[in-house]
PDB file of C-alpha atoms in Angstrom:
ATOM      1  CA  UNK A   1     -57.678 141.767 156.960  1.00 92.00           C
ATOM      2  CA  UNK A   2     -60.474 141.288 159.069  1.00 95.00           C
ATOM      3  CA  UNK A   3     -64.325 142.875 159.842  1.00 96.00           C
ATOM      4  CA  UNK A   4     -64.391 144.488 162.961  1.00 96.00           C
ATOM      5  CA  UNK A   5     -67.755 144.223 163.779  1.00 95.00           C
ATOM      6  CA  UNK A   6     -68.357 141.223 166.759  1.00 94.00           C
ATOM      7  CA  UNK A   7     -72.587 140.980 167.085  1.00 91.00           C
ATOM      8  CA  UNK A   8     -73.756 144.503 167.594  1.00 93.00           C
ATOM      9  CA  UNK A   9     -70.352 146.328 168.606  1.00 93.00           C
ATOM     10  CA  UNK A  10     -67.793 147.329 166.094  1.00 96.00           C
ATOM     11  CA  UNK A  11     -64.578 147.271 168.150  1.00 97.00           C
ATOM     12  CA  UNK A  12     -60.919 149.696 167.320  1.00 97.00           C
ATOM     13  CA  UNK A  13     -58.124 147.457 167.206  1.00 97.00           C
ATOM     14  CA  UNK A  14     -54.110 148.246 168.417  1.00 96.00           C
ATOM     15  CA  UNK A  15     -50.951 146.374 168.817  1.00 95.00           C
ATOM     16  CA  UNK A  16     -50.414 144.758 172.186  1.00 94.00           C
ATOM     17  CA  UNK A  17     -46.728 144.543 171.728  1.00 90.00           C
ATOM     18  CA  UNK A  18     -47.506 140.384 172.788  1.00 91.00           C
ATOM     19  CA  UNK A  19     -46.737 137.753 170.485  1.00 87.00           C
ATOM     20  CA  UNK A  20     -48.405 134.504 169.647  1.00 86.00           C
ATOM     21  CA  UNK A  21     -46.539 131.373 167.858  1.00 83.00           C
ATOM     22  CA  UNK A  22     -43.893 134.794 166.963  1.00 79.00           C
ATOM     23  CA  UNK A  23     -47.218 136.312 165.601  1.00 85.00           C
ATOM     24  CA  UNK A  24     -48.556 139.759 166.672  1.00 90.00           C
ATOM     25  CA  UNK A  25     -51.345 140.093 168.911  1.00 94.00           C
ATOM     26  CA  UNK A  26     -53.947 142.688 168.768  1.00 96.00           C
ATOM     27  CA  UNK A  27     -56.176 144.003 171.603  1.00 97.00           C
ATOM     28  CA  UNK A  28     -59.287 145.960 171.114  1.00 97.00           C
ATOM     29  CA  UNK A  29     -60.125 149.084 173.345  1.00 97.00           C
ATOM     30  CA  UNK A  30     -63.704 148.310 174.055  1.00 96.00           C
ATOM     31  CA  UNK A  31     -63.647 144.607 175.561  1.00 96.00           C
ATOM     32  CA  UNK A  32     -59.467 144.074 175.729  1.00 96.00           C
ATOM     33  CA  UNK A  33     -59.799 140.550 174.213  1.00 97.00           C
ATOM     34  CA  UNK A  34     -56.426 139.874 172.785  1.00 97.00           C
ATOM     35  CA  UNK A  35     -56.691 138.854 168.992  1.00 97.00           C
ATOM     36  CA  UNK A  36     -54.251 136.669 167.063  1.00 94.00           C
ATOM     37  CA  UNK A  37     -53.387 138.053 163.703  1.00 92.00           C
ATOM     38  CA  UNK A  38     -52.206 134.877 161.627  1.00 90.00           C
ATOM     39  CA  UNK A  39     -56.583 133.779 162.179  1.00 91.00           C
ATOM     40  CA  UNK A  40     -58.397 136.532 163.881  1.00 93.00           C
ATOM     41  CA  UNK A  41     -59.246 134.676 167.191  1.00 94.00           C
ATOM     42  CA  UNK A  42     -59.868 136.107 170.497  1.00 96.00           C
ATOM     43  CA  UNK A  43     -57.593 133.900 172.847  1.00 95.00           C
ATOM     44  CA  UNK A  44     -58.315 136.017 176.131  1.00 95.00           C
ATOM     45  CA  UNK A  45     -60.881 138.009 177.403  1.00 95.00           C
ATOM     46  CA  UNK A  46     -65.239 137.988 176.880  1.00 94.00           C
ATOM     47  CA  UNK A  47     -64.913 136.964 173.246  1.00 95.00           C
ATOM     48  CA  UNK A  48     -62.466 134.170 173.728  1.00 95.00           C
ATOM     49  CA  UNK A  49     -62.994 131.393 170.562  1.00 94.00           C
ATOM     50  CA  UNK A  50     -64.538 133.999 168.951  1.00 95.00           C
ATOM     51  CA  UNK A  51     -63.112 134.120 165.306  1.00 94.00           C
ATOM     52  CA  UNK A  52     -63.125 137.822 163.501  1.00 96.00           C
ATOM     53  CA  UNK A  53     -64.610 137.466 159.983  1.00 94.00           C
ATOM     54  CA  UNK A  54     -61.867 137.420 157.150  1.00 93.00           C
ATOM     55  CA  UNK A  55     -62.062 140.254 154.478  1.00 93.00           C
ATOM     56  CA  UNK A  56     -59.913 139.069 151.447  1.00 93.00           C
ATOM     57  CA  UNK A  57     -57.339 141.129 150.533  1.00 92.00           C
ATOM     58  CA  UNK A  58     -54.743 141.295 147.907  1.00 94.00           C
ATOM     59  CA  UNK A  59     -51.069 141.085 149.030  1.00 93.00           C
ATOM     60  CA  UNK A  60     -49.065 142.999 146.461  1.00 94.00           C
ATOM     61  CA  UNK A  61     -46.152 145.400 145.911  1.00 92.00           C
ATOM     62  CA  UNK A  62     -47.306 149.154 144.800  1.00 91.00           C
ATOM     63  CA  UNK A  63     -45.999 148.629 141.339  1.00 93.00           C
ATOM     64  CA  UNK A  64     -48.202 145.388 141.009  1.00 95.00           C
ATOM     65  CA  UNK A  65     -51.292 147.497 142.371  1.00 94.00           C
ATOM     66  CA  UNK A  66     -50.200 150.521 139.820  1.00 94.00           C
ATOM     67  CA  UNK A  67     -50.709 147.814 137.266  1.00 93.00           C
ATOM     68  CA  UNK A  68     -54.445 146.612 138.585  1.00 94.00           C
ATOM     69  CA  UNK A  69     -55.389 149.899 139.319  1.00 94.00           C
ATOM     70  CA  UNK A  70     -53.662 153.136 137.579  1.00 93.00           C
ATOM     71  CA  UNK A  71     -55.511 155.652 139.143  1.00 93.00           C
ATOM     72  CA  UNK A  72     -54.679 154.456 143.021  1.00 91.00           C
ATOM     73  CA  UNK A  73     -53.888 157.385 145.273  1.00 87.00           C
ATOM     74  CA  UNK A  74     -51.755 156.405 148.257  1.00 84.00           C
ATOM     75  CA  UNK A  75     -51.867 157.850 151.874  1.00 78.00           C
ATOM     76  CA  UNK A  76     -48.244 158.547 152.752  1.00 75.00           C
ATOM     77  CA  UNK A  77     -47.258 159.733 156.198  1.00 72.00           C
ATOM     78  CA  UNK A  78     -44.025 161.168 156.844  1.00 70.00           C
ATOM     79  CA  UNK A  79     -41.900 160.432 153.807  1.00 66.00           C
ATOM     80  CA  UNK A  80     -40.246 157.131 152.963  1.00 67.00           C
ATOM     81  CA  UNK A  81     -39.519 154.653 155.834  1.00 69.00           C
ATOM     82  CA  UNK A  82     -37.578 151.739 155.648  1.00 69.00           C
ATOM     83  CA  UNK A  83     -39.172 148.462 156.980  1.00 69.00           C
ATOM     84  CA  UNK A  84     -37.925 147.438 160.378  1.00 64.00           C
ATOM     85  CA  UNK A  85     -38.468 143.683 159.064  1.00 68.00           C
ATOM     86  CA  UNK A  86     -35.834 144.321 155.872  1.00 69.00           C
ATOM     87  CA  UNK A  87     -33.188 142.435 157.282  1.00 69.00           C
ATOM     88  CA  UNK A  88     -35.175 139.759 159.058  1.00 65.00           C
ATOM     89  CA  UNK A  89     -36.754 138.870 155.538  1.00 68.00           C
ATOM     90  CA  UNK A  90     -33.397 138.719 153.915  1.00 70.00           C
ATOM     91  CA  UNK A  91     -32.208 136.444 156.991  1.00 69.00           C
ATOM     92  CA  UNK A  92     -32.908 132.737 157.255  1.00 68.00           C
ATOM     93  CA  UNK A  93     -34.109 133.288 161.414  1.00 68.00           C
ATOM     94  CA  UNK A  94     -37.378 131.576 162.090  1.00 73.00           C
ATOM     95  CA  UNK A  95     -39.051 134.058 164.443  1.00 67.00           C
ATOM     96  CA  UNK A  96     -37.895 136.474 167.157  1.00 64.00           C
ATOM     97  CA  UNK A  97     -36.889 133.639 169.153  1.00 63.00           C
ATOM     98  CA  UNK A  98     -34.981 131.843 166.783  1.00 64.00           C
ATOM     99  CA  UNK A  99     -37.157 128.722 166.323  1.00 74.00           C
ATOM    100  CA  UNK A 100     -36.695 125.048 163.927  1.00 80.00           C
ATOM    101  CA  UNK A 101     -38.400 124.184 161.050  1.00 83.00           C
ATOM    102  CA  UNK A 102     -40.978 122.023 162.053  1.00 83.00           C
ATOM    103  CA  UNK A 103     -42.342 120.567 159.064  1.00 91.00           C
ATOM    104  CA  UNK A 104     -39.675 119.851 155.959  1.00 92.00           C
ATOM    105  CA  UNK A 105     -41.954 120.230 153.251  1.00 95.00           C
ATOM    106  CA  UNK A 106     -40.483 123.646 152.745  1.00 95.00           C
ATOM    107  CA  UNK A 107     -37.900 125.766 153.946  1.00 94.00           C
ATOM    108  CA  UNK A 108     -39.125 127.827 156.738  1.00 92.00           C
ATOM    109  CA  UNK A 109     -39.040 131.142 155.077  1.00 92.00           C
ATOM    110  CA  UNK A 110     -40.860 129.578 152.049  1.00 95.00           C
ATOM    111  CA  UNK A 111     -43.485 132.528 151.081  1.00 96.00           C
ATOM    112  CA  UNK A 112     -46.576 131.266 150.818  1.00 97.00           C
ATOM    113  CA  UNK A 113     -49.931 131.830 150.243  1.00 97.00           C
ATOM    114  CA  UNK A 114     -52.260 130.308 152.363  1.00 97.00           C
ATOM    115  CA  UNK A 115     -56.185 129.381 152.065  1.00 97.00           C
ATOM    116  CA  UNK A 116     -58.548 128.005 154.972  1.00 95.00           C
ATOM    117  CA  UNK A 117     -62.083 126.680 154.087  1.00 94.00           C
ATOM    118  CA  UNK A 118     -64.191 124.121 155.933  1.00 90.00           C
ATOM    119  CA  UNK A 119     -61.754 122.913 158.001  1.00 91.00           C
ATOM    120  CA  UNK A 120     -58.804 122.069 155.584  1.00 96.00           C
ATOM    121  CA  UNK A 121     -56.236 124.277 154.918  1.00 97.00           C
ATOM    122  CA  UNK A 122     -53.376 124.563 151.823  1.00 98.00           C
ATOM    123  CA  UNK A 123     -49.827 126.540 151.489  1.00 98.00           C
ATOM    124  CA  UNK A 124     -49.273 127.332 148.154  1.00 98.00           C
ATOM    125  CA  UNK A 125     -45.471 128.630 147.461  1.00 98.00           C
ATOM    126  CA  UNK A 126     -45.739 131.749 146.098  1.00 97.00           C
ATOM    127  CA  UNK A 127     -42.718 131.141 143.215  1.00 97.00           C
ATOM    128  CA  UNK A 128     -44.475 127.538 142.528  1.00 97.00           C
ATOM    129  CA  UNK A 129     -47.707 129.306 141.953  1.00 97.00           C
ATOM    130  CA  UNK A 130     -46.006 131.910 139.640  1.00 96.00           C
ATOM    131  CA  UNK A 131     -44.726 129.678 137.183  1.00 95.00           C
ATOM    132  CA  UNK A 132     -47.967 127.611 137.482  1.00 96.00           C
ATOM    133  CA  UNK A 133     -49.561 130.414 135.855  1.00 95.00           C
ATOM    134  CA  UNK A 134     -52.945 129.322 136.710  1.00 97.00           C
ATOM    135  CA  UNK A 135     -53.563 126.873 140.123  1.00 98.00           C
ATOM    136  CA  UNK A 136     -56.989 125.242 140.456  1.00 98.00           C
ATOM    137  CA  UNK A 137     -57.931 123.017 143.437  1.00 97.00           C
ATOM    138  CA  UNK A 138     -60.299 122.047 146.106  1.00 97.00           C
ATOM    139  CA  UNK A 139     -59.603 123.407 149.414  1.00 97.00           C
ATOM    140  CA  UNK A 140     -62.223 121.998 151.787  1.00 95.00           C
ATOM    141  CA  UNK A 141     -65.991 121.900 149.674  1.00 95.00           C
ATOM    142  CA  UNK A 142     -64.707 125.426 148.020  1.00 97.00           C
ATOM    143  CA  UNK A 143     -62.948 125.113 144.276  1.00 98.00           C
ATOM    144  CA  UNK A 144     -60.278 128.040 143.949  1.00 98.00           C
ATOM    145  CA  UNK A 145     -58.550 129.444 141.196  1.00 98.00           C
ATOM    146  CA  UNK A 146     -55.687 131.318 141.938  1.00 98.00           C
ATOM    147  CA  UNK A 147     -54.271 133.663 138.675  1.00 98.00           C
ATOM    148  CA  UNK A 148     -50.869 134.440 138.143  1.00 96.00           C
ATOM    149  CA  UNK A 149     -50.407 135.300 134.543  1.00 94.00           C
ATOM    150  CA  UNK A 150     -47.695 138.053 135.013  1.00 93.00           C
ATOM    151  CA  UNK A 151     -44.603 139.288 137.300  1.00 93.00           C
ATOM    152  CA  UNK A 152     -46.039 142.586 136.869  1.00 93.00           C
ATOM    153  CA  UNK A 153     -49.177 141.226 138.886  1.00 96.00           C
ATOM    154  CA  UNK A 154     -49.789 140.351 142.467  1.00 96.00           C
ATOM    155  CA  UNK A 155     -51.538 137.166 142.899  1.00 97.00           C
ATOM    156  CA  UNK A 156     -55.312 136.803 142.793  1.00 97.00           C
ATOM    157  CA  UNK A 157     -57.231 134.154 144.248  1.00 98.00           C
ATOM    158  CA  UNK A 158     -61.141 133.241 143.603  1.00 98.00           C
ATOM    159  CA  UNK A 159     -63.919 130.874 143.614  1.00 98.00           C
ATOM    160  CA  UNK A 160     -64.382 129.338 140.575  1.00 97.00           C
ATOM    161  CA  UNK A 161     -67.971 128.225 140.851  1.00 97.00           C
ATOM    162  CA  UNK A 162     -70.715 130.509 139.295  1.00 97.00           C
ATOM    163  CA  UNK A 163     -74.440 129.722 139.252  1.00 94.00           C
ATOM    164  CA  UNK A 164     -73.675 126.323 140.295  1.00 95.00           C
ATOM    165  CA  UNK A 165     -70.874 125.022 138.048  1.00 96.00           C
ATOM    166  CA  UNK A 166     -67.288 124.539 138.698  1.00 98.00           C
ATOM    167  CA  UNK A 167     -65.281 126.866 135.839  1.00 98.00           C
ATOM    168  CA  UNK A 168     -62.037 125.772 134.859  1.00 98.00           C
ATOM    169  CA  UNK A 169     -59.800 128.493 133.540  1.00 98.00           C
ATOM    170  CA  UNK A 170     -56.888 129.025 131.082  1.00 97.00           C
ATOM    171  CA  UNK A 171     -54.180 132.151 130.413  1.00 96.00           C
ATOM    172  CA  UNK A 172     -54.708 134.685 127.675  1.00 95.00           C
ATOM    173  CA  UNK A 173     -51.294 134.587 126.178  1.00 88.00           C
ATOM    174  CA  UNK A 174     -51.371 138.305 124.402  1.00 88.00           C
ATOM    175  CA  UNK A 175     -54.028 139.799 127.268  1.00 92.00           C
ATOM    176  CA  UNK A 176     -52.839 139.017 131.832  1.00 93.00           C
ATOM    177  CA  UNK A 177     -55.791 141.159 132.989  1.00 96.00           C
ATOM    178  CA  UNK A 178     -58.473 138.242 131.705  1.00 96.00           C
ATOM    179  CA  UNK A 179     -58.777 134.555 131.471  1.00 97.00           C
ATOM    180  CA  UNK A 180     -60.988 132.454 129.822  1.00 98.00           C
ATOM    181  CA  UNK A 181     -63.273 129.661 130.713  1.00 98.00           C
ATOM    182  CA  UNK A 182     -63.316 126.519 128.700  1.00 98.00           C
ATOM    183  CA  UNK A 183     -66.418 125.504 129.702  1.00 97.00           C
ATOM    184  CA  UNK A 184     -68.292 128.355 128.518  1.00 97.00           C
ATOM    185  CA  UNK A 185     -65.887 130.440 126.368  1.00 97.00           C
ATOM    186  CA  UNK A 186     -66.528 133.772 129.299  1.00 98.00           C
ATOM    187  CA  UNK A 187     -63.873 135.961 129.115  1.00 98.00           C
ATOM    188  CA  UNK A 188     -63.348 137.363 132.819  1.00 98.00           C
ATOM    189  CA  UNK A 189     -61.982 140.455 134.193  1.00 97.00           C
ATOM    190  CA  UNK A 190     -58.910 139.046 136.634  1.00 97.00           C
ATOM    191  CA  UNK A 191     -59.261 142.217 138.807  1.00 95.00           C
ATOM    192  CA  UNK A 192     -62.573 142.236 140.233  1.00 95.00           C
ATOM    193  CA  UNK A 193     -63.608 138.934 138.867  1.00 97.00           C
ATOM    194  CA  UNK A 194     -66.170 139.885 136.217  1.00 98.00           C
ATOM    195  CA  UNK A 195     -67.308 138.281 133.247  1.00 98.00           C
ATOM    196  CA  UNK A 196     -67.040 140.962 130.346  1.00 97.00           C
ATOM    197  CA  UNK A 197     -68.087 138.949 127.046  1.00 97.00           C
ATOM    198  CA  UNK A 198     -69.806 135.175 126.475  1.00 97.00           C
ATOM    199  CA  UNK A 199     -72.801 133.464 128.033  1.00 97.00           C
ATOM    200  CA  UNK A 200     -71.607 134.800 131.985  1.00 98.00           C
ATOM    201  CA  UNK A 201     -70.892 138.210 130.840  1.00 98.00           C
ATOM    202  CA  UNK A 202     -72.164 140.301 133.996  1.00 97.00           C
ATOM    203  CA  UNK A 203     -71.405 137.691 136.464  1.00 97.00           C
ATOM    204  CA  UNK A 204     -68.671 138.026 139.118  1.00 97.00           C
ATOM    205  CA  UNK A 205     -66.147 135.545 140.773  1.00 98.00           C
ATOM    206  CA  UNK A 206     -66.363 135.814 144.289  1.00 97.00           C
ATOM    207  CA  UNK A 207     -62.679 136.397 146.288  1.00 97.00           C
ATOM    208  CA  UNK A 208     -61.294 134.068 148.212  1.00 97.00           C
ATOM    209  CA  UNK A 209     -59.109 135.162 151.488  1.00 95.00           C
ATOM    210  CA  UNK A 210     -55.419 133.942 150.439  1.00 96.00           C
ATOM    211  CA  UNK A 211     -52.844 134.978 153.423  1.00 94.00           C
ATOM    212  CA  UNK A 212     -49.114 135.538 153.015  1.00 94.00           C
ATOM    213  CA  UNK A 213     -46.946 134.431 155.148  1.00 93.00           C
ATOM    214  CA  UNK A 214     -44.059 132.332 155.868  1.00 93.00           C
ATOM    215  CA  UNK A 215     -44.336 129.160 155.826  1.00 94.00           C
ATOM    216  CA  UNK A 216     -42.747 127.935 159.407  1.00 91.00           C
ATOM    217  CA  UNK A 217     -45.535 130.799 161.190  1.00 90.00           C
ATOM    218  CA  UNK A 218     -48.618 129.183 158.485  1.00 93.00           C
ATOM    219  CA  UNK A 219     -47.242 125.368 159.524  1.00 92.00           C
ATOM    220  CA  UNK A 220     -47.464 126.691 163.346  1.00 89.00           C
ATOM    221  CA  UNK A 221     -51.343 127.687 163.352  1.00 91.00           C
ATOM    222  CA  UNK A 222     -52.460 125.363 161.160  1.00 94.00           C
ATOM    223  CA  UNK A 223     -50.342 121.839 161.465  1.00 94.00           C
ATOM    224  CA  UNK A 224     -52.148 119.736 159.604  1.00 95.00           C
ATOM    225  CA  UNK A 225     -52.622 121.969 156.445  1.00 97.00           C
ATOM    226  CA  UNK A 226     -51.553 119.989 153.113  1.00 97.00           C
ATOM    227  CA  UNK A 227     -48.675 122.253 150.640  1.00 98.00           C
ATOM    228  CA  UNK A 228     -49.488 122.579 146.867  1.00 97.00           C
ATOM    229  CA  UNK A 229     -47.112 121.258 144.837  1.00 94.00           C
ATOM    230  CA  UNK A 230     -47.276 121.628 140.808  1.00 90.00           C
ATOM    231  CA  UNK A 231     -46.691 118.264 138.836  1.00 82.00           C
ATOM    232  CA  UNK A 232     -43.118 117.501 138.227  1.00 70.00           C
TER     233      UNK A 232
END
């Protein structure tokens, strides 16, 4: 997800029907640069280089959401629709086109979950990342935490440094909507990130943009990204 605003315009955004590296490419109607999806960069037109600011978002299923947030309403248009992309999910193709693997790490329709700061860039495997529970690294200068402490729960990724110190957290066992730091005993909200009892009550962790994708389409915009891998 992405701001639309580029210096003082704010720009409407459709589907080009072009793809990039078997990504989709946007165009906006007011300059028609064409956008990448997988990063947000122009890549033709006035605005080329030019890099859309990421929003983070949470990439869940509606029953996870339910769980974050009970009293959701949902804008649906025209009854149920089946996804178009169903089968191609279920299928072990590697883009319209049919492409390899490029990178053996993991298979190419690994789903991961990948974070960009400062240059550097890491694919965490969604299922690895589940049964972690709890994943806490350095991507770049930034120090994530990303929380996993139930099925029931999409995945939620954040900063972990508050008022200039570097939190390291651990799972509630009888409570997956908070976690604990051990350095100050803070018991934090996992769904907006807020401190609700000990010496950071008040405070919030600030999201961090976490993008799913396949692996094979992550490994093709950014090739020299390192994978996650929990201790064996």
């Amino acid at each position: 997800m992405y701001a639309r605003e580029v210096g003082p315009q704010t720009l409407t955004f459709g589907v080009s029907g072009m793809l990039y590296k078997d990504a989709l490419i946007m165009f906006d109607r007011e300059t028609e640069n064409l956008w990448t999806q997988v990063d947000g960069r122009s890549i033709e037109g006035s605005f080329e280089g030019h890099q859309l600011k990421v929003v983070p978002a949470i990439h869940a299923t509606w029953k996870q959401w339910k769980r974050l947030y009970p009293e959701s309403q949902v804008l649906r248009k025209g009854g149920r629709t089946p996804s178009a992309y169903a089968a191609y999910n279920r299928s072990g193709d590697l883009g319209i086109f049919g492409r390899r693997n490029l990178d053996a790490r993991l298979d190419g329709k690994t789903r991961i979950l990948g974070v960009v700061n400062d240059g550097a860039s890491i694919a965490f495997p969604v299922e690895d990342t589940r049964r972690a529970g709890l994943v806490q690294v350095d991507v770049g200068v930034q120090s994530i935490v990303l929380i996993a402490t139930s099925e029931s729960l999409p995945i939620l990724a954040y900063d972990r440094t508050v008022a200039g110190r570097t939190l390291t957290f651990e799972v509630l066992d009888d409570e997956p909507l908070q976690v604990r730091d051990v350095e100050t005993g803070t018991l934090w909200d996992i769904r907006e990130g807020i401190g609700t009892a000990g010496p950071f009550a008040g405070q919030r962790l600030r999201r961090v943009a976490a993008h799913s994708a396949f692996w094979y389409g992550w490994r093709g915009y950014y090739p020299a990204t390192d994978v996650w891998m929990p201790e064996r």
